[in-house]
Amino acid sequence: MQNRRDFLKKAGIASAAATGASALAMPHVRAQSQIKWRLQTYAGPALAEHVVKPAIDAFNKVANGEMVIELYTADQLVPTGELFRAMQAGTIDAVQSDEDSMAAPVDVSVFGGYFPFATRYSLDVPVLFNQWGLKEIWEEAYSEVENVTWLSAGSWDPCHFNTVEPINSLADLKGKRVFTFPTAGKFLAQFGVVPVTIPYEDVEVAVQTGELDGIAWSGITEDYTVGWADVTNYFLTNNITGAWIGSFFANTERWNEVPDHLKALFQLCMDSSHYYRQWWYWGGEAKLRVEGTKLQLTTIPDAEWAQVEEAAAKFWDEIAAQSERSARVVKILKDYNAAMGKAGRPYRYT
């Protein structure tokens, strides 16, 4: 019995020692804390429901608690014009916007948003970025900017006028106070348009009070979605470009903290967002022109509208002269549109 007790005692000591040694040998594993981002979009609440929220909701669900993105709409955290600087400083972690309206300090920012007559259809944007070299140019431009990473570009709707009074000729544009993007406003000013910059959420009231005569910010889908069709009466079928170019951006330090598998997931969700907008806008533009009851359609004759297209060609050359990189972008746009024209229907109507 005594020998048995001694054996058990020694075995217990040995076991405890082995356990202790094993515990010391095991590396310390720290639980991965949840990554939290704040992303602000250029869009107001009603529009954000379509242009970004489905993708962010999907990301949060599939990320399974590893990362959560909080979505904020236009001007909710910072004014749209300060989005870039706020992201660069880390006040917010990511942004969905065009470069033009948030004053991105890069030479290609002029092409974000609505660059006059750069595109005819929404599919032009992903083709230009993924097959004609704009993606590489954008990556190059933003590599020169401290603490901001450009992630992905996609297309939105065309740029039309919706106004209180009808527009049937270029003369009708003169003196019209219009809410629009900086580059589009600069271009349209030569036709007598008075560009006005105010917060996105103030536009509807500004039309009602007479501060604005109209809007050149979107297509008809957006007019109905955000309420602008309720305060204007006419929709001009001529557009100054076929698709808005918008992008996703992130604070570089925060982006670098994200594991590769979550970066891949975010890329998939951005692609999903681009695809959603393709069919949502495209279908809405046709359906609401035919079935919509709030806006009466007007058209400037093709022969007269050709003056605007000719002015755009001169505008392109002015922008190309601003930098070597801008010149490369303009050359791509010219080459692309020439190729589409030669391809003919359905790529271009010649």
Short mmCIF file of C-alpha atoms in Angstrom, two decimals:
data_model
loop_
_atom_site.label_atom_id
_atom_site.label_comp_id
_atom_site.label_asym_id
_atom_site.label_seq_id
_atom_site.Cartn_x
_atom_site.Cartn_y
_atom_site.Cartn_z
CA MET A 1 0.00 0.00 0.00
CA GLN A 2 2.87 2.34 0.90
CA ASN A 3 4.53 1.68 -2.45
CA ARG A 4 1.27 2.37 -4.23
CA ARG A 5 0.87 5.70 -2.43
CA ASP A 6 4.42 6.71 -3.32
CA PHE A 7 3.80 5.80 -6.97
CA LEU A 8 0.60 7.88 -7.19
CA LYS A 9 2.27 10.81 -5.46
CA LYS A 10 5.20 10.81 -7.85
CA ALA A 11 2.93 10.37 -10.86
CA GLY A 12 0.87 13.37 -9.79
CA ILE A 13 3.91 15.55 -9.41
CA ALA A 14 5.19 14.50 -12.81
CA SER A 15 1.83 15.12 -14.42
CA ALA A 16 1.56 18.60 -12.93
CA ALA A 17 5.07 19.43 -14.07
CA ALA A 18 4.30 18.21 -17.58
CA THR A 19 1.13 20.27 -17.68
CA GLY A 20 2.97 23.36 -16.50
CA ALA A 21 5.71 22.88 -19.05
CA SER A 22 3.14 22.42 -21.79
CA ALA A 23 1.34 25.59 -20.77
CA LEU A 24 4.57 27.55 -20.80
CA ALA A 25 5.49 26.18 -24.23
CA MET A 26 2.17 27.17 -25.84
CA PRO A 27 2.23 30.63 -27.45
CA HIS A 28 -0.16 33.25 -26.10
CA VAL A 29 -3.13 33.60 -28.46
CA ARG A 30 -4.86 37.00 -28.39
CA ALA A 31 -8.44 37.14 -29.58
CA GLN A 32 -8.79 39.16 -32.79
CA SER A 33 -10.71 42.35 -32.04
CA GLN A 34 -13.51 43.35 -34.37
CA ILE A 35 -12.57 45.84 -37.08
CA LYS A 36 -14.99 48.76 -37.26
CA TRP A 37 -15.18 51.24 -40.12
CA ARG A 38 -17.21 54.34 -40.77
CA LEU A 39 -17.98 54.84 -44.48
CA GLN A 40 -19.72 57.96 -45.75
CA THR A 41 -21.36 58.11 -49.16
CA TYR A 42 -22.08 61.18 -51.26
CA ALA A 43 -25.73 60.01 -51.51
CA GLY A 44 -28.63 61.04 -49.33
CA PRO A 45 -30.64 58.40 -47.39
CA ALA A 46 -33.16 57.55 -50.14
CA LEU A 47 -30.51 57.15 -52.83
CA ALA A 48 -28.06 55.33 -50.55
CA GLU A 49 -30.65 52.56 -50.19
CA HIS A 50 -29.75 51.61 -53.76
CA VAL A 51 -26.27 52.87 -54.59
CA VAL A 52 -24.40 51.47 -51.57
CA LYS A 53 -26.49 50.03 -48.71
CA PRO A 54 -27.17 46.57 -50.24
CA ALA A 55 -23.44 45.99 -50.69
CA ILE A 56 -22.53 47.16 -47.18
CA ASP A 57 -25.32 45.06 -45.63
CA ALA A 58 -24.01 42.02 -47.52
CA PHE A 59 -20.44 42.68 -46.37
CA ASN A 60 -21.46 42.97 -42.73
CA LYS A 61 -23.40 39.73 -42.94
CA VAL A 62 -20.70 37.67 -44.64
CA ALA A 63 -17.87 39.15 -42.55
CA ASN A 64 -19.49 37.24 -39.69
CA GLY A 65 -18.52 39.68 -36.96
CA GLU A 66 -14.86 40.04 -37.92
CA MET A 67 -15.52 43.47 -39.39
CA VAL A 68 -18.45 45.88 -39.34
CA ILE A 69 -18.90 48.89 -41.61
CA GLU A 70 -21.18 51.66 -40.36
CA LEU A 71 -22.77 53.53 -43.28
CA TYR A 72 -23.38 57.29 -43.19
CA THR A 73 -25.14 59.31 -45.86
CA ALA A 74 -24.45 62.70 -47.46
CA ASP A 75 -23.10 65.33 -45.06
CA GLN A 76 -24.00 63.19 -42.04
CA LEU A 77 -20.51 63.18 -40.52
CA VAL A 78 -18.70 65.75 -42.65
CA PRO A 79 -19.75 67.96 -45.59
CA THR A 80 -19.25 66.31 -48.99
CA GLY A 81 -16.62 68.87 -49.93
CA GLU A 82 -14.53 67.76 -46.93
CA LEU A 83 -14.88 64.01 -47.45
CA PHE A 84 -11.43 63.50 -48.90
CA ARG A 85 -9.55 65.36 -46.18
CA ALA A 86 -11.59 63.69 -43.45
CA MET A 87 -10.74 60.26 -44.84
CA GLN A 88 -7.08 61.18 -45.23
CA ALA A 89 -6.96 62.31 -41.61
CA GLY A 90 -8.72 59.16 -40.39
CA THR A 91 -11.84 60.96 -39.17
CA ILE A 92 -13.74 58.52 -41.38
CA ASP A 93 -12.35 55.26 -42.72
CA ALA A 94 -13.82 55.01 -46.21
CA VAL A 95 -15.76 56.99 -48.79
CA GLN A 96 -18.02 56.37 -51.76
CA SER A 97 -18.06 59.44 -53.99
CA ASP A 98 -16.80 61.00 -57.17
CA GLU A 99 -13.54 62.90 -56.94
CA ASP A 100 -14.94 66.09 -58.43
CA SER A 101 -17.49 66.92 -55.76
CA MET A 102 -15.20 66.07 -52.82
CA ALA A 103 -12.23 68.00 -54.26
CA ALA A 104 -9.75 65.14 -54.39
CA PRO A 105 -6.25 66.66 -54.77
CA VAL A 106 -5.31 64.67 -57.89
CA ASP A 107 -5.25 65.73 -61.52
CA VAL A 108 -7.68 62.96 -62.53
CA SER A 109 -10.37 64.30 -60.19
CA VAL A 110 -11.80 66.35 -63.05
CA PHE A 111 -12.83 63.10 -64.75
CA GLY A 112 -14.74 61.82 -61.73
CA GLY A 113 -18.43 62.64 -61.66
CA TYR A 114 -19.68 63.93 -65.02
CA PHE A 115 -16.92 64.72 -67.50
CA PRO A 116 -18.77 66.16 -70.53
CA PHE A 117 -19.54 63.52 -73.18
CA ALA A 118 -16.85 61.12 -71.93
CA THR A 119 -19.34 58.25 -71.88
CA ARG A 120 -22.49 57.37 -73.78
CA TYR A 121 -23.69 54.37 -71.76
CA SER A 122 -23.11 53.08 -68.25
CA LEU A 123 -21.16 50.04 -69.50
CA ASP A 124 -18.54 52.42 -70.89
CA VAL A 125 -17.20 53.08 -67.39
CA PRO A 126 -16.18 49.53 -66.36
CA VAL A 127 -14.83 48.91 -69.86
CA LEU A 128 -12.71 52.06 -69.74
CA PHE A 129 -11.30 51.15 -66.34
CA ASN A 130 -10.80 47.44 -66.81
CA GLN A 131 -9.88 47.18 -70.49
CA TRP A 132 -8.67 50.59 -71.65
CA GLY A 133 -6.24 51.51 -68.87
CA LEU A 134 -8.03 53.98 -66.59
CA LYS A 135 -7.66 51.65 -63.60
CA GLU A 136 -3.87 51.79 -63.81
CA ILE A 137 -3.90 55.56 -64.24
CA TRP A 138 -6.12 56.01 -61.18
CA GLU A 139 -3.86 53.73 -59.12
CA GLU A 140 -0.85 55.74 -60.25
CA ALA A 141 -2.47 59.07 -59.36
CA TYR A 142 -3.55 58.01 -55.88
CA SER A 143 -0.20 56.38 -55.11
CA GLU A 144 1.09 59.96 -54.97
CA VAL A 145 -1.46 60.97 -52.32
CA GLU A 146 -0.64 60.38 -48.67
CA ASN A 147 -2.83 57.97 -46.69
CA VAL A 148 -5.63 57.46 -49.24
CA THR A 149 -6.14 54.31 -51.31
CA TRP A 150 -8.37 54.31 -54.38
CA LEU A 151 -10.20 50.97 -54.49
CA SER A 152 -12.67 50.72 -57.35
CA ALA A 153 -14.67 52.76 -59.85
CA GLY A 154 -18.13 52.13 -61.24
CA SER A 155 -20.87 53.85 -63.19
CA TRP A 156 -24.05 55.56 -62.11
CA ASP A 157 -26.73 57.33 -64.16
CA PRO A 158 -26.50 59.86 -67.02
CA CYS A 159 -26.56 63.63 -66.41
CA HIS A 160 -29.80 65.33 -67.44
CA PHE A 161 -31.54 68.58 -66.51
CA ASN A 162 -34.76 68.52 -64.54
CA THR A 163 -36.20 72.01 -64.24
CA VAL A 164 -39.15 74.09 -63.13
CA GLU A 165 -39.54 75.73 -66.56
CA PRO A 166 -39.21 73.80 -69.85
CA ILE A 167 -35.90 73.66 -71.76
CA ASN A 168 -36.48 73.42 -75.51
CA SER A 169 -33.41 75.26 -76.79
CA LEU A 170 -29.95 76.31 -75.67
CA ALA A 171 -31.31 79.81 -75.17
CA ASP A 172 -33.62 78.46 -72.44
CA LEU A 173 -30.54 77.52 -70.36
CA LYS A 174 -29.38 81.12 -70.01
CA GLY A 175 -29.61 82.46 -66.49
CA LYS A 176 -30.87 79.18 -65.03
CA ARG A 177 -29.50 78.59 -61.52
CA VAL A 178 -28.66 74.91 -61.49
CA PHE A 179 -27.33 72.53 -58.86
CA THR A 180 -24.58 70.51 -60.52
CA PHE A 181 -21.05 69.15 -60.17
CA PRO A 182 -18.02 71.48 -60.30
CA THR A 183 -16.64 70.32 -63.66
CA ALA A 184 -20.07 70.04 -65.27
CA GLY A 185 -20.90 73.51 -63.97
CA LYS A 186 -17.70 74.98 -65.39
CA PHE A 187 -18.50 73.47 -68.77
CA LEU A 188 -22.17 74.51 -68.80
CA ALA A 189 -21.42 78.09 -67.76
CA GLN A 190 -20.52 78.94 -71.38
CA PHE A 191 -24.18 78.34 -72.27
CA GLY A 192 -25.43 80.75 -69.63
CA VAL A 193 -26.03 78.22 -66.84
CA VAL A 194 -25.34 79.57 -63.35
CA PRO A 195 -23.86 76.69 -61.31
CA VAL A 196 -24.91 76.60 -57.67
CA THR A 197 -23.25 74.54 -54.93
CA ILE A 198 -25.29 73.74 -51.83
CA PRO A 199 -25.57 70.68 -49.54
CA TYR A 200 -27.24 67.71 -51.26
CA GLU A 201 -30.05 67.51 -48.73
CA ASP A 202 -30.94 71.20 -49.26
CA VAL A 203 -31.60 70.90 -52.99
CA GLU A 204 -35.31 70.05 -52.84
CA VAL A 205 -36.14 73.00 -50.60
CA ALA A 206 -33.92 75.32 -52.68
CA VAL A 207 -36.03 74.52 -55.75
CA GLN A 208 -39.24 75.13 -53.82
CA THR A 209 -38.03 78.51 -52.55
CA GLY A 210 -36.78 79.61 -55.96
CA GLU A 211 -33.11 79.59 -55.05
CA LEU A 212 -32.66 76.99 -57.80
CA ASP A 213 -34.29 76.81 -61.23
CA GLY A 214 -33.25 73.23 -61.76
CA ILE A 215 -30.82 70.40 -61.27
CA ALA A 216 -28.20 68.81 -63.55
CA TRP A 217 -27.04 66.07 -61.23
CA SER A 218 -28.64 62.82 -62.31
CA GLY A 219 -30.93 60.86 -64.56
CA ILE A 220 -34.66 60.44 -64.15
CA THR A 221 -34.34 57.40 -61.83
CA GLU A 222 -32.64 59.52 -59.21
CA ASP A 223 -35.09 62.39 -59.72
CA TYR A 224 -37.96 60.13 -58.70
CA THR A 225 -36.05 58.32 -55.95
CA VAL A 226 -34.87 61.35 -53.99
CA GLY A 227 -37.95 63.55 -54.46
CA TRP A 228 -36.67 66.02 -57.06
CA ALA A 229 -39.41 64.96 -59.46
CA ASP A 230 -41.88 66.30 -56.90
CA VAL A 231 -40.55 69.87 -57.08
CA THR A 232 -39.63 70.17 -60.78
CA ASN A 233 -41.84 69.84 -63.85
CA TYR A 234 -39.65 69.02 -66.85
CA PHE A 235 -36.93 66.55 -67.80
CA LEU A 236 -34.56 67.30 -70.69
CA THR A 237 -33.81 64.14 -72.68
CA ASN A 238 -30.45 65.48 -73.91
CA ASN A 239 -27.64 64.59 -71.53
CA ILE A 240 -24.12 65.93 -71.17
CA THR A 241 -22.69 62.51 -70.42
CA GLY A 242 -24.01 58.97 -70.31
CA ALA A 243 -22.74 57.86 -66.90
CA TRP A 244 -21.39 59.32 -63.68
CA ILE A 245 -18.03 57.91 -62.58
CA GLY A 246 -17.84 57.24 -58.86
CA SER A 247 -15.39 55.33 -56.71
CA PHE A 248 -14.73 53.70 -53.36
CA PHE A 249 -11.76 54.96 -51.34
CA ALA A 250 -10.22 54.05 -47.99
CA ASN A 251 -7.82 55.53 -45.47
CA THR A 252 -4.60 53.67 -46.31
CA GLU A 253 -3.62 52.92 -42.71
CA ARG A 254 -7.02 51.42 -41.99
CA TRP A 255 -7.05 49.50 -45.28
CA ASN A 256 -3.67 47.95 -44.46
CA GLU A 257 -5.07 46.68 -41.15
CA VAL A 258 -7.72 44.62 -42.93
CA PRO A 259 -6.87 40.91 -43.44
CA ASP A 260 -6.57 39.76 -47.05
CA HIS A 261 -9.73 37.65 -46.95
CA LEU A 262 -11.80 40.66 -45.81
CA LYS A 263 -10.19 42.82 -48.49
CA ALA A 264 -11.28 40.24 -51.05
CA LEU A 265 -14.77 40.24 -49.56
CA PHE A 266 -14.97 44.03 -49.76
CA GLN A 267 -13.86 43.88 -53.41
CA LEU A 268 -16.66 41.42 -54.14
CA CYS A 269 -19.16 43.70 -52.43
CA MET A 270 -17.96 46.72 -54.41
CA ASP A 271 -18.38 44.70 -57.60
CA SER A 272 -21.86 43.73 -56.42
CA SER A 273 -22.67 47.40 -55.87
CA HIS A 274 -21.46 48.29 -59.38
CA TYR A 275 -23.63 45.54 -60.87
CA TYR A 276 -26.72 46.56 -58.89
CA ARG A 277 -26.47 50.14 -60.16
CA GLN A 278 -26.04 48.97 -63.75
CA TRP A 279 -29.50 47.41 -63.97
CA TRP A 280 -31.27 49.61 -61.40
CA TYR A 281 -30.41 52.86 -63.15
CA TRP A 282 -30.65 51.51 -66.70
CA GLY A 283 -34.10 50.03 -66.19
CA GLY A 284 -35.36 53.03 -64.28
CA GLU A 285 -34.26 55.53 -66.93
CA ALA A 286 -36.42 53.82 -69.56
CA LYS A 287 -39.38 52.89 -67.38
CA LEU A 288 -39.81 56.33 -65.84
CA ARG A 289 -39.55 58.13 -69.17
CA VAL A 290 -42.37 55.95 -70.49
CA GLU A 291 -44.53 55.43 -67.40
CA GLY A 292 -43.56 58.29 -65.07
CA THR A 293 -46.24 60.89 -64.48
CA LYS A 294 -44.35 63.63 -62.64
CA LEU A 295 -42.00 65.04 -65.28
CA GLN A 296 -42.82 66.15 -68.83
CA LEU A 297 -40.09 65.32 -71.35
CA THR A 298 -38.51 68.04 -73.50
CA THR A 299 -35.73 67.86 -76.10
CA ILE A 300 -33.26 70.28 -77.67
CA PRO A 301 -33.01 69.46 -81.43
CA ASP A 302 -29.94 67.43 -82.44
CA ALA A 303 -28.62 70.13 -84.77
CA GLU A 304 -28.62 72.65 -81.93
CA TRP A 305 -27.32 70.20 -79.34
CA ALA A 306 -24.35 69.54 -81.63
CA GLN A 307 -22.99 72.91 -80.46
CA VAL A 308 -22.69 71.48 -76.96
CA GLU A 309 -20.88 68.38 -78.24
CA GLU A 310 -18.47 70.55 -80.24
CA ALA A 311 -17.78 72.65 -77.14
CA ALA A 312 -17.03 69.45 -75.21
CA ALA A 313 -14.27 68.56 -77.69
CA LYS A 314 -12.57 71.90 -77.01
CA PHE A 315 -13.08 71.41 -73.26
CA TRP A 316 -11.32 68.02 -73.46
CA ASP A 317 -8.29 69.65 -75.08
CA GLU A 318 -8.17 72.30 -72.35
CA ILE A 319 -8.16 69.61 -69.66
CA ALA A 320 -5.54 67.56 -71.53
CA ALA A 321 -3.20 70.57 -71.43
CA GLN A 322 -3.32 70.66 -67.62
CA SER A 323 -1.04 67.65 -67.01
CA GLU A 324 0.66 64.76 -68.77
CA ARG A 325 -1.61 62.30 -66.97
CA SER A 326 -4.74 64.20 -67.93
CA ALA A 327 -3.54 64.10 -71.52
CA ARG A 328 -3.27 60.30 -71.28
CA VAL A 329 -6.82 60.05 -69.98
CA VAL A 330 -8.19 62.29 -72.73
CA LYS A 331 -6.36 60.24 -75.36
CA ILE A 332 -7.94 57.05 -73.99
CA LEU A 333 -11.38 58.67 -74.08
CA LYS A 334 -10.85 59.82 -77.67
CA ASP A 335 -9.53 56.45 -78.81
CA TYR A 336 -12.33 54.60 -77.03
CA ASN A 337 -15.10 56.74 -78.46
CA ALA A 338 -13.57 56.49 -81.93
CA ALA A 339 -13.52 52.69 -81.63
CA MET A 340 -17.12 52.62 -80.42
CA GLY A 341 -18.15 54.83 -83.33
CA LYS A 342 -16.50 52.48 -85.82
CA ALA A 343 -18.13 49.49 -84.12
CA GLY A 344 -21.53 51.09 -84.74
CA ARG A 345 -24.78 49.75 -83.36
CA PRO A 346 -25.32 48.87 -80.56
CA TYR A 347 -22.08 50.44 -79.29
CA ARG A 348 -22.66 53.82 -80.89
CA TYR A 349 -25.28 55.25 -83.23
CA THR A 350 -23.38 56.85 -86.09
#
